[in-house]
CSV table of C-alpha atoms and ligand atoms in Angstrom, one decimal:
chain,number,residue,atom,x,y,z
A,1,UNK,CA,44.6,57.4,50.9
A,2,UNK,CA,42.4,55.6,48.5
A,3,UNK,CA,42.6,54.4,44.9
A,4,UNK,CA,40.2,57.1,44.1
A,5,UNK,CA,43.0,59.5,45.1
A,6,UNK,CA,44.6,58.8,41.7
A,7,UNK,CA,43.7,59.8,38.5
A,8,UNK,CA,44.4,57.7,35.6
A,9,UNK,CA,48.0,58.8,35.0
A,10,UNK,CA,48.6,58.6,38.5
A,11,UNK,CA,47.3,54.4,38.6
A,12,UNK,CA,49.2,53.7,35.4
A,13,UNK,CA,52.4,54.9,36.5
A,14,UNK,CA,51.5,52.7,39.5
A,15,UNK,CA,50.1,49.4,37.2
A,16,UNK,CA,53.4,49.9,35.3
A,17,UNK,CA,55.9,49.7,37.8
A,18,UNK,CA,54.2,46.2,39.1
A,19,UNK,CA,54.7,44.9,35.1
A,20,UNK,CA,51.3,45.3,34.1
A,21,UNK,CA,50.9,46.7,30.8
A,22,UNK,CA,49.1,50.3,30.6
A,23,UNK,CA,46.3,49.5,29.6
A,24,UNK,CA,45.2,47.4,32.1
A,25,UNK,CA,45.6,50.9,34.2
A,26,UNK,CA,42.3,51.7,32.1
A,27,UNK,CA,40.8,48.6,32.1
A,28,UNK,CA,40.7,49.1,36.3
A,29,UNK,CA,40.3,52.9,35.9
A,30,UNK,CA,37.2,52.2,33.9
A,31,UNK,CA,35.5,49.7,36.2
A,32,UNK,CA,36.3,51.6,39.4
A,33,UNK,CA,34.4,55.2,37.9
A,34,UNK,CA,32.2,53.5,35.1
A,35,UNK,CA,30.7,50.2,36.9
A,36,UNK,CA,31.4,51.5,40.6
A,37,UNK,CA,33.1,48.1,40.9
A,38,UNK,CA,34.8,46.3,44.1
A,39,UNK,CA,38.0,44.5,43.4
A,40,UNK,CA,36.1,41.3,43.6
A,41,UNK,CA,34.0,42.2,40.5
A,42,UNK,CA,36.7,42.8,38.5
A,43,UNK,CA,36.9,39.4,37.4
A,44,UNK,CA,38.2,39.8,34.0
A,45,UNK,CA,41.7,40.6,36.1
A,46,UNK,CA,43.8,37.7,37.7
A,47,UNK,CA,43.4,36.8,41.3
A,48,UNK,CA,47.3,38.0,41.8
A,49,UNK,CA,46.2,41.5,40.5
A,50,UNK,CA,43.3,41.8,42.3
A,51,UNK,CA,44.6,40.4,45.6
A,52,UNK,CA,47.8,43.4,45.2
A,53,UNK,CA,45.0,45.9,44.3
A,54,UNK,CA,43.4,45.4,47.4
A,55,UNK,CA,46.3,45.5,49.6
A,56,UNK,CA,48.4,48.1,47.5
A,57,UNK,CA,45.5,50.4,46.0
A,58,UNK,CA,42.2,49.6,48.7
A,59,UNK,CA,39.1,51.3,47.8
A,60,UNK,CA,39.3,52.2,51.3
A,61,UNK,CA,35.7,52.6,51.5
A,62,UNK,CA,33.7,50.7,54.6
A,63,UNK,CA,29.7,50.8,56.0
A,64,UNK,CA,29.5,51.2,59.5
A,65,UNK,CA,26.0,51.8,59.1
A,66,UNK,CA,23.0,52.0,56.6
A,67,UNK,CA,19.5,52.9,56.7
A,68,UNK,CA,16.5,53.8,54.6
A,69,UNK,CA,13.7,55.9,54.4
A,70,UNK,CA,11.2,57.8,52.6
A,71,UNK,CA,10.0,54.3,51.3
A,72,UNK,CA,13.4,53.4,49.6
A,73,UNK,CA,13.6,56.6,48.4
A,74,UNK,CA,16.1,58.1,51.1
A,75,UNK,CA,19.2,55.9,51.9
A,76,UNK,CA,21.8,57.3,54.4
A,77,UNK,CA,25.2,55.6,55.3
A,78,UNK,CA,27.8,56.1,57.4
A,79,UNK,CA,31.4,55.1,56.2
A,80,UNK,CA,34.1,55.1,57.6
A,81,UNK,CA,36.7,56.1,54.6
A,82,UNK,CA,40.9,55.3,54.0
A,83,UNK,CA,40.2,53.4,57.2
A,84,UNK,CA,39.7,56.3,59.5
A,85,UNK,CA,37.2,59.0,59.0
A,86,UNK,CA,33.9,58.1,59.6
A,87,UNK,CA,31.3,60.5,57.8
A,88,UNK,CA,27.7,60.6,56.5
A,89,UNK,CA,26.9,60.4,52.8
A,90,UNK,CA,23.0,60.7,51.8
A,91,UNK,CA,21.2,59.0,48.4
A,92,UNK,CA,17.9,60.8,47.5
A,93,UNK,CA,15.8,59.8,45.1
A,94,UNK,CA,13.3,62.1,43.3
A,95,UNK,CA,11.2,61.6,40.8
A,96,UNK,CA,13.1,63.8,38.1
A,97,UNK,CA,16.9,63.1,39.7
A,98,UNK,CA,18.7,61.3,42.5
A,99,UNK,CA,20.9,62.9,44.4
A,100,UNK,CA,24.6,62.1,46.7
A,101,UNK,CA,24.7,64.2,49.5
A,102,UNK,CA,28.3,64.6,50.2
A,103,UNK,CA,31.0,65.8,53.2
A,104,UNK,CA,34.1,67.2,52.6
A,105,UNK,CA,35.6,67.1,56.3
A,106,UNK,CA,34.9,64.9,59.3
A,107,UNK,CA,33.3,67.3,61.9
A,108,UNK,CA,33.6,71.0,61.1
A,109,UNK,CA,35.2,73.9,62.3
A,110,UNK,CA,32.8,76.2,61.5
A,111,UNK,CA,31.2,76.1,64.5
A,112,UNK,CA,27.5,77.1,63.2
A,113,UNK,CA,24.8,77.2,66.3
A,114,UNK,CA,22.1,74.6,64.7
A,115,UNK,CA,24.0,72.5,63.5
A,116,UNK,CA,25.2,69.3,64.4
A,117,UNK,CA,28.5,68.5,63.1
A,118,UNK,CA,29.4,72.2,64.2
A,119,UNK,CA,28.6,70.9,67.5
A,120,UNK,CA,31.2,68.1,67.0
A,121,UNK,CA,34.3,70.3,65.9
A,122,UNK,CA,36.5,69.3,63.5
A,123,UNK,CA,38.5,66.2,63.4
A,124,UNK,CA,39.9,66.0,59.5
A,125,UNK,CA,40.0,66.7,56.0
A,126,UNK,CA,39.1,64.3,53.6
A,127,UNK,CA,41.0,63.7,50.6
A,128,UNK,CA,40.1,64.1,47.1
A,129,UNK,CA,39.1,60.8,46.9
A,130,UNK,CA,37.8,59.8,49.8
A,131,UNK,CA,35.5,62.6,48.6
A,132,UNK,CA,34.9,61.1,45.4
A,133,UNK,CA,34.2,57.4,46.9
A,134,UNK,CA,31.5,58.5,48.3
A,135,UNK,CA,29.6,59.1,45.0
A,136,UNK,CA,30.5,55.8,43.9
A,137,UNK,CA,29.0,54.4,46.7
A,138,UNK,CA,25.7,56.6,46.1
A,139,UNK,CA,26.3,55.3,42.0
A,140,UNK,CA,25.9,51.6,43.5
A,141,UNK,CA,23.2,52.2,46.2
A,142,UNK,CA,21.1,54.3,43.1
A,143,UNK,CA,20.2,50.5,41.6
A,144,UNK,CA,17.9,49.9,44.7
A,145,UNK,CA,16.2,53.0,44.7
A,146,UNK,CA,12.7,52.6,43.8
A,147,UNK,CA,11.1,52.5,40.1
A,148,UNK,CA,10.0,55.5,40.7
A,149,UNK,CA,13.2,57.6,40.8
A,150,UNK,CA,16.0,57.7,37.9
A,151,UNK,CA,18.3,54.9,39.5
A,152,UNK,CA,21.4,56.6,38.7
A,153,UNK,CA,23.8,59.2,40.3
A,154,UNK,CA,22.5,62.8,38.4
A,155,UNK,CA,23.3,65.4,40.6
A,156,UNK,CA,25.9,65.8,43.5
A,157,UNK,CA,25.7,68.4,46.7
A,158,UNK,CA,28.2,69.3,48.6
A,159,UNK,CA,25.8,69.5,51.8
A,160,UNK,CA,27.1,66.4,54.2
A,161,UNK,CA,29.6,67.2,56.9
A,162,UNK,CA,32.0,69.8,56.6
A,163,UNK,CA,32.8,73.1,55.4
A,164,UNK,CA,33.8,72.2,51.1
A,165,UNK,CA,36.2,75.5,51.0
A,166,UNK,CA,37.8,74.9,54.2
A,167,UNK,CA,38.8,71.9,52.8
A,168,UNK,CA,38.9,73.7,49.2
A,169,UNK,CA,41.9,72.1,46.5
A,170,UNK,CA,40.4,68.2,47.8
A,171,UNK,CA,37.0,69.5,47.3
A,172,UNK,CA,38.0,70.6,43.9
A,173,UNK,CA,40.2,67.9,42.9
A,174,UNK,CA,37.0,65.4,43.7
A,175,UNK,CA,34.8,67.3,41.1
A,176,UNK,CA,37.6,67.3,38.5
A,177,UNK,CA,37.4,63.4,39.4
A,178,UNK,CA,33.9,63.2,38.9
A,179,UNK,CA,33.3,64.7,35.7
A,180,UNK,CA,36.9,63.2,34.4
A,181,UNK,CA,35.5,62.3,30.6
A,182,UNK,CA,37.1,58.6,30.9
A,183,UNK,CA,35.7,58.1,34.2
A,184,UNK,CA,32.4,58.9,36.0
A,185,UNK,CA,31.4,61.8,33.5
A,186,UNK,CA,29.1,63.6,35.5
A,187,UNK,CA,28.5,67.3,34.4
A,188,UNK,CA,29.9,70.0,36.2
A,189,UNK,CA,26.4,72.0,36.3
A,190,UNK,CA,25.2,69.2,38.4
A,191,UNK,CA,27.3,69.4,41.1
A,192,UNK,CA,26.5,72.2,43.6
A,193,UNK,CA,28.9,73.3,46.3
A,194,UNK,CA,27.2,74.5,49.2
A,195,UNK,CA,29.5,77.0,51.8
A,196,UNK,CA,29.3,78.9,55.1
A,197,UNK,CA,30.7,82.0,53.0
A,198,UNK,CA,34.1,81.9,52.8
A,199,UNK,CA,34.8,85.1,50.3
A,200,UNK,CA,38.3,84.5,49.0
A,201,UNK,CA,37.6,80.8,47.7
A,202,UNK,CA,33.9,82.0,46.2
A,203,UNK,CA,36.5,84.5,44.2
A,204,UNK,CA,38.8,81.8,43.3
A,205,UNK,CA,35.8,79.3,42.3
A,206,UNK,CA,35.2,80.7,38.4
A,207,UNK,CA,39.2,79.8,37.8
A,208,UNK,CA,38.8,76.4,39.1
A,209,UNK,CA,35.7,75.8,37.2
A,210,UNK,CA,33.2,77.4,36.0
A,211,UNK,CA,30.3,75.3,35.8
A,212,UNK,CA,29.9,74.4,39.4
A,213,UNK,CA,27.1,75.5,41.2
A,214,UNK,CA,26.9,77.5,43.8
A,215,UNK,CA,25.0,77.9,47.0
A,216,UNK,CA,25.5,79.9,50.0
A,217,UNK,CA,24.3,79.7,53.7
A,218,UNK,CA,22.8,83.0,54.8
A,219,UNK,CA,20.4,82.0,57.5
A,220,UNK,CA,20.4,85.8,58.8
A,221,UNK,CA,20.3,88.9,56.7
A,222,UNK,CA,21.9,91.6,59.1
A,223,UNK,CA,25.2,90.8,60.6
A,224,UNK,CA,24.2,91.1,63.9
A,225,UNK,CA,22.3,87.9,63.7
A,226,UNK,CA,24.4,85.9,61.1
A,227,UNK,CA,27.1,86.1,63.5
A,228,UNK,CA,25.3,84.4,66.0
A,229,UNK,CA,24.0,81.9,63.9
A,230,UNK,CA,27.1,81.5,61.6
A,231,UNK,CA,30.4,83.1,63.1
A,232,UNK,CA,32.4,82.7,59.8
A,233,UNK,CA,30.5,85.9,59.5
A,234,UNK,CA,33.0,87.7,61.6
A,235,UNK,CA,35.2,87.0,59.4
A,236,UNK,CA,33.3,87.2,56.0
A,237,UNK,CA,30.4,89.8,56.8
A,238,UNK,CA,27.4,90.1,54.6
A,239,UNK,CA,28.8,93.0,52.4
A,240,UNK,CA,31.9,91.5,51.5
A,241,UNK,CA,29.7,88.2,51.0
A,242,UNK,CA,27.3,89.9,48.5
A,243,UNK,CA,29.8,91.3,46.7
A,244,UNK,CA,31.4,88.1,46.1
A,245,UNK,CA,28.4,86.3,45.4
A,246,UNK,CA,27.5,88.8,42.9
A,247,UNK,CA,31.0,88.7,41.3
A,248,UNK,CA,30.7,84.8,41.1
A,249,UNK,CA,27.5,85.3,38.8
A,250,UNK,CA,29.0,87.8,36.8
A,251,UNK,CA,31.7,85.6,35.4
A,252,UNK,CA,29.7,82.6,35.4
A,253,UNK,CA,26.3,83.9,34.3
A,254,UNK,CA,24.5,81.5,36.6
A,255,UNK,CA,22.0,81.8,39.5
A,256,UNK,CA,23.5,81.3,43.0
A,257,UNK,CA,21.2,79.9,45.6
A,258,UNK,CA,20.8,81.3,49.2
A,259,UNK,CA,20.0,78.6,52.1
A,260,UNK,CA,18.2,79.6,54.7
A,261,UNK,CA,17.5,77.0,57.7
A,262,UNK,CA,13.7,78.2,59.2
A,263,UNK,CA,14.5,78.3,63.1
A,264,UNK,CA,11.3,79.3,65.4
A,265,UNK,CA,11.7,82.5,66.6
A,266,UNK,CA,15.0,83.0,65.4
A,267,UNK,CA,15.3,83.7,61.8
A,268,UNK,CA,11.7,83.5,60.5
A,269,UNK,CA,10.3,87.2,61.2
A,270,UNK,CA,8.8,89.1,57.9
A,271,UNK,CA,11.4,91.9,59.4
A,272,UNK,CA,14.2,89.2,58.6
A,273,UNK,CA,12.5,88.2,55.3
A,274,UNK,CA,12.3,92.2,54.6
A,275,UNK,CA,16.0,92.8,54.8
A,276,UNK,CA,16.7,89.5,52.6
A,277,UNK,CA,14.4,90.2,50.0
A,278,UNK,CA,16.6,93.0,48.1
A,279,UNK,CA,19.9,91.0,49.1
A,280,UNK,CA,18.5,88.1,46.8
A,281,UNK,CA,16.6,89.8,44.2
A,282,UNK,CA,19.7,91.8,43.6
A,283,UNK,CA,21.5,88.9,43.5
A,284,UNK,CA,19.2,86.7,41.3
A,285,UNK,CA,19.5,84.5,43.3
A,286,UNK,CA,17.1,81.1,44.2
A,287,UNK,CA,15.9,80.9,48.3
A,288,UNK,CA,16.0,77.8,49.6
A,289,UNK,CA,14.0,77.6,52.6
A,290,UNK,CA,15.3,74.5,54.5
A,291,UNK,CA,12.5,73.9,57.9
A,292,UNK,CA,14.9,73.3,60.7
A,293,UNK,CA,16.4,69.4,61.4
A,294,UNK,CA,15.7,69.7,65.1
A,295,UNK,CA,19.3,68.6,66.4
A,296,UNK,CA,20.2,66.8,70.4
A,297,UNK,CA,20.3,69.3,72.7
A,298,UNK,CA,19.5,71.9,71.0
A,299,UNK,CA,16.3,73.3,71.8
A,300,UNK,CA,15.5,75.4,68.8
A,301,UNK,CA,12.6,74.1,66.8
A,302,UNK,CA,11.9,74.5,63.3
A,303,UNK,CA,9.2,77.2,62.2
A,304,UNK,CA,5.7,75.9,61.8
A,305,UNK,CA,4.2,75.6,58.7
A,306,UNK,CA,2.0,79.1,58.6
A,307,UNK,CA,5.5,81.4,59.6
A,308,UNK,CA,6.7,79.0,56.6
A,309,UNK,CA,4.1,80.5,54.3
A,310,UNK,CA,4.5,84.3,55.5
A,311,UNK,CA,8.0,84.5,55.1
A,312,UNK,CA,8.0,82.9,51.8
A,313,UNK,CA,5.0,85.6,50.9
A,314,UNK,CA,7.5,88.6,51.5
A,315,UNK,CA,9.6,86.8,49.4
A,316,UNK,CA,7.4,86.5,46.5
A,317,UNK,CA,5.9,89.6,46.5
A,318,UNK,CA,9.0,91.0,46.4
A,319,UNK,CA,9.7,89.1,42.9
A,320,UNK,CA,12.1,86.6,44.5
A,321,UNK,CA,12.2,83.0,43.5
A,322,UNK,CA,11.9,80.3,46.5
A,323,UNK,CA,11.3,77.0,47.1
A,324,UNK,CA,10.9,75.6,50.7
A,325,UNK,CA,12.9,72.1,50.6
A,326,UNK,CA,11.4,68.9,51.7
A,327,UNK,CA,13.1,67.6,54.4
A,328,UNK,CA,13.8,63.8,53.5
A,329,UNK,CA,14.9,61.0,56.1
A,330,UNK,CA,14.2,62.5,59.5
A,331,UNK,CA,13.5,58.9,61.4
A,332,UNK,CA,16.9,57.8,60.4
A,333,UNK,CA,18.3,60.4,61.9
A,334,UNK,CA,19.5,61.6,57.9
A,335,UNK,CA,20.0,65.4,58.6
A,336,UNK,CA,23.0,67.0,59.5
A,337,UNK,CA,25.6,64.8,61.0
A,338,UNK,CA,23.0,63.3,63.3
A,339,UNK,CA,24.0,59.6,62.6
A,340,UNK,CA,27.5,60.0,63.3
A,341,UNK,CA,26.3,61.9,66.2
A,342,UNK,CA,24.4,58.6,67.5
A,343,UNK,CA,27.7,56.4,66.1
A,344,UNK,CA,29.5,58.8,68.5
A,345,UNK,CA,27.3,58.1,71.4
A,346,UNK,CA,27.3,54.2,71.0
A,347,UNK,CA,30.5,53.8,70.4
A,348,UNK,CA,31.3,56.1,73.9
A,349,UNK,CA,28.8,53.8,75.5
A,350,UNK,CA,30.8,50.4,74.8
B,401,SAH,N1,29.3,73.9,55.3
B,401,SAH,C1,28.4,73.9,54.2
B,401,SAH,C2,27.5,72.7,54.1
B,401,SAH,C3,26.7,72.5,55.3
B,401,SAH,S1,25.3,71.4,55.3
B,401,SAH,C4,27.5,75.2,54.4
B,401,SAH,O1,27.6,75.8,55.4
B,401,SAH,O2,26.8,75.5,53.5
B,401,SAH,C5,24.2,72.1,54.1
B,401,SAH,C6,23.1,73.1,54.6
B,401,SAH,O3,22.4,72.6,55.7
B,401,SAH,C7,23.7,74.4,55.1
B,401,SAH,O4,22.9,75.4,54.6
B,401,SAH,C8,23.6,74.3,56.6
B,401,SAH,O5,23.6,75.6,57.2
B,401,SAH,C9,22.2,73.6,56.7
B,401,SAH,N2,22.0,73.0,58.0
B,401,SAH,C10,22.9,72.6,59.0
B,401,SAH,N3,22.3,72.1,60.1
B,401,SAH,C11,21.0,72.2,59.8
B,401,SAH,C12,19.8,71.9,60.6
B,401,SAH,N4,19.9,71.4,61.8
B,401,SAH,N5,18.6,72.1,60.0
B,401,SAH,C13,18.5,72.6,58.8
B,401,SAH,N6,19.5,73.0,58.0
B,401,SAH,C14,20.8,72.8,58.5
């Protein structure tokens, strides 16, 4: 539990019952979602407050580890959050936005074959806010991004460690946080959810909110492969997927995206790119093509650069929209649960 686990009825009630008068509940609630602030900054509060804070309400957010790429540009961290999950959270900064790169669960169950935090397992949930904090560390760590890149939080993907709808009412409790009018005010259309598949909670998604985007991992378009690759199919087959996915656009009249991770030999025929073109054109949907984050012993390799080009021909020619996805922060080990992977290794070594 963190302070960011309350929302600002939640930390009056809580301000209240010290003495404090309400509005000081705001005052704090303001500086912790607005300013990104530590207790310490808060100095328009007495020490006595701030002192309880700290030991009553932490922030419960602490770096293990930071490192930086990309020229400034790509800053990765591990934290360790409520003072015991340690996961990855990733800062990118673009030219046109700068992005948090977020995980919902330390490890994952989902158990997918490149992938290195499905290699871990899973080990827990996080809560809502120990979700949220980790966009308010992104918010501070956007001042030191370069000139060159807007230094401020604009978009947020669900695309760190874990599996967002396996870990589903936190997931959605930390976006009603984040676009909370009197706190951080982020818009809902800039924060993209990125899942395995899991059908029922892509149903239940419009209710929650409608404005979220959504992206989905195919990495295979026939079932015989995607279960290989991503055994949530199993559960969730591509039919039963599709439909979802195309039920999901229907009530929100937006433009899902489809991920698909380029493996060598695996999953970057034309044959494959064949089968996915109608899947996506039916589906209007976006193809991001992600080159494969080689990942420890694993000994897949990502495509090279010319199967890159063909697949994304067959793509195009068959009026589909794709982008291939520049892959940021590779010699600090920023893709895919790689750091704690290390953090993992050292800390075995001691
Ligand atoms: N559980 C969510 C978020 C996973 S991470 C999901 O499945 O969508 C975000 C994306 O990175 C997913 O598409 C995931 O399949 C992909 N990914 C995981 N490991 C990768 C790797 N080694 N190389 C490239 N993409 C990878």
């Amino acid at each position: 539990m963190t302070v960011y686990d309350l929302d600002l009825e939640q930390l009056t009630e809580r301000l209240v019952s010290w003495g404090e008068p309400a509005y000081r509940a705001r005052q704090v609630y303001a500086q912790l979602w607005r300013r990104s602030a530590t207790y310490d900054e808060m100095t328009d509060l007495s020490a006595a407050l701030r002192g309880r804070l700290e030991a009553e309400l932490p922030l419960g957010v602490e770096v293990l580890d930071e490192r930086t790429a990309d020229r400034g540009a790509t800053r990765k961290v591990l934290l360790q959050l409520g003072g015991r999950h340690v996961i990855e959270t990733v800062l990118m900064g673009y030219r046109d936005r700068a992005t948090a790169c977020v995980s919902s669960q330390s490890g994952c169950a989902m158990n997918c074959s490149f992938c290195a935090t499905g290699q871990m397992g899973l080990m827990n949930n996080l809560s809502a806010g120990e979700i949220a904090a980790q966009v308010v560390w992104a918010r501070r760590a956007a001042s030191r991004l370069p000139h060159s890149t807007p230094r401020r939080i604009t978009n947020v993907v669900f695309m760190g460690m874990g599996e967002p709808f396996a870990n589903e009412r936190p997931v959605l409790a930390a976006v009603a946080r984040l676009v909370d009018p009197r706190g951080m005010r982020l818009g809902s259309r800039h924060i993209t959810i990125s899942t395995v598949g899991v059908v029922p909670a892509i149903k239940r998604l419009p209710d929650a909110n409608d404005q979220v985007r959504l992206a989905v991992s195919f990495h295979a378009a026939d079932d015989e492969l995607r279960n290989e690759l991503v055994p949530a199919n199993r559960l969730w087959p591509l039919d039963d997927l599709v439909e979802a996915i195309a039920g999901w656009r229907e009530r929100t009249h937006h433009r899902p995206s489809i991920e698909w991770a380029m493996i060598d030999g695996v999953n970057d025929s034309d044959e494959q790119a064949h089968k996915l073109a109608p899947i996506a054109f039916g589906l209007h949907a976006h193809v991001n093509l992600i080159p494969l984050n080689p990942t420890h012993g694993s000994p897949t390799r990502p495509s090279p650069p010319g199967r890159i080009r063909a697949f994304v021909q067959v793509l195009e020619r068959a009026g589909v929209n794709v982008t291939v996805r520049d892959t940021r922060g590779r010699p600090i080990e920023a893709a895919c649960g790689q750091l704690r992977w290390e953090h993992d290794r050292a800390t075995a070594a001691v």
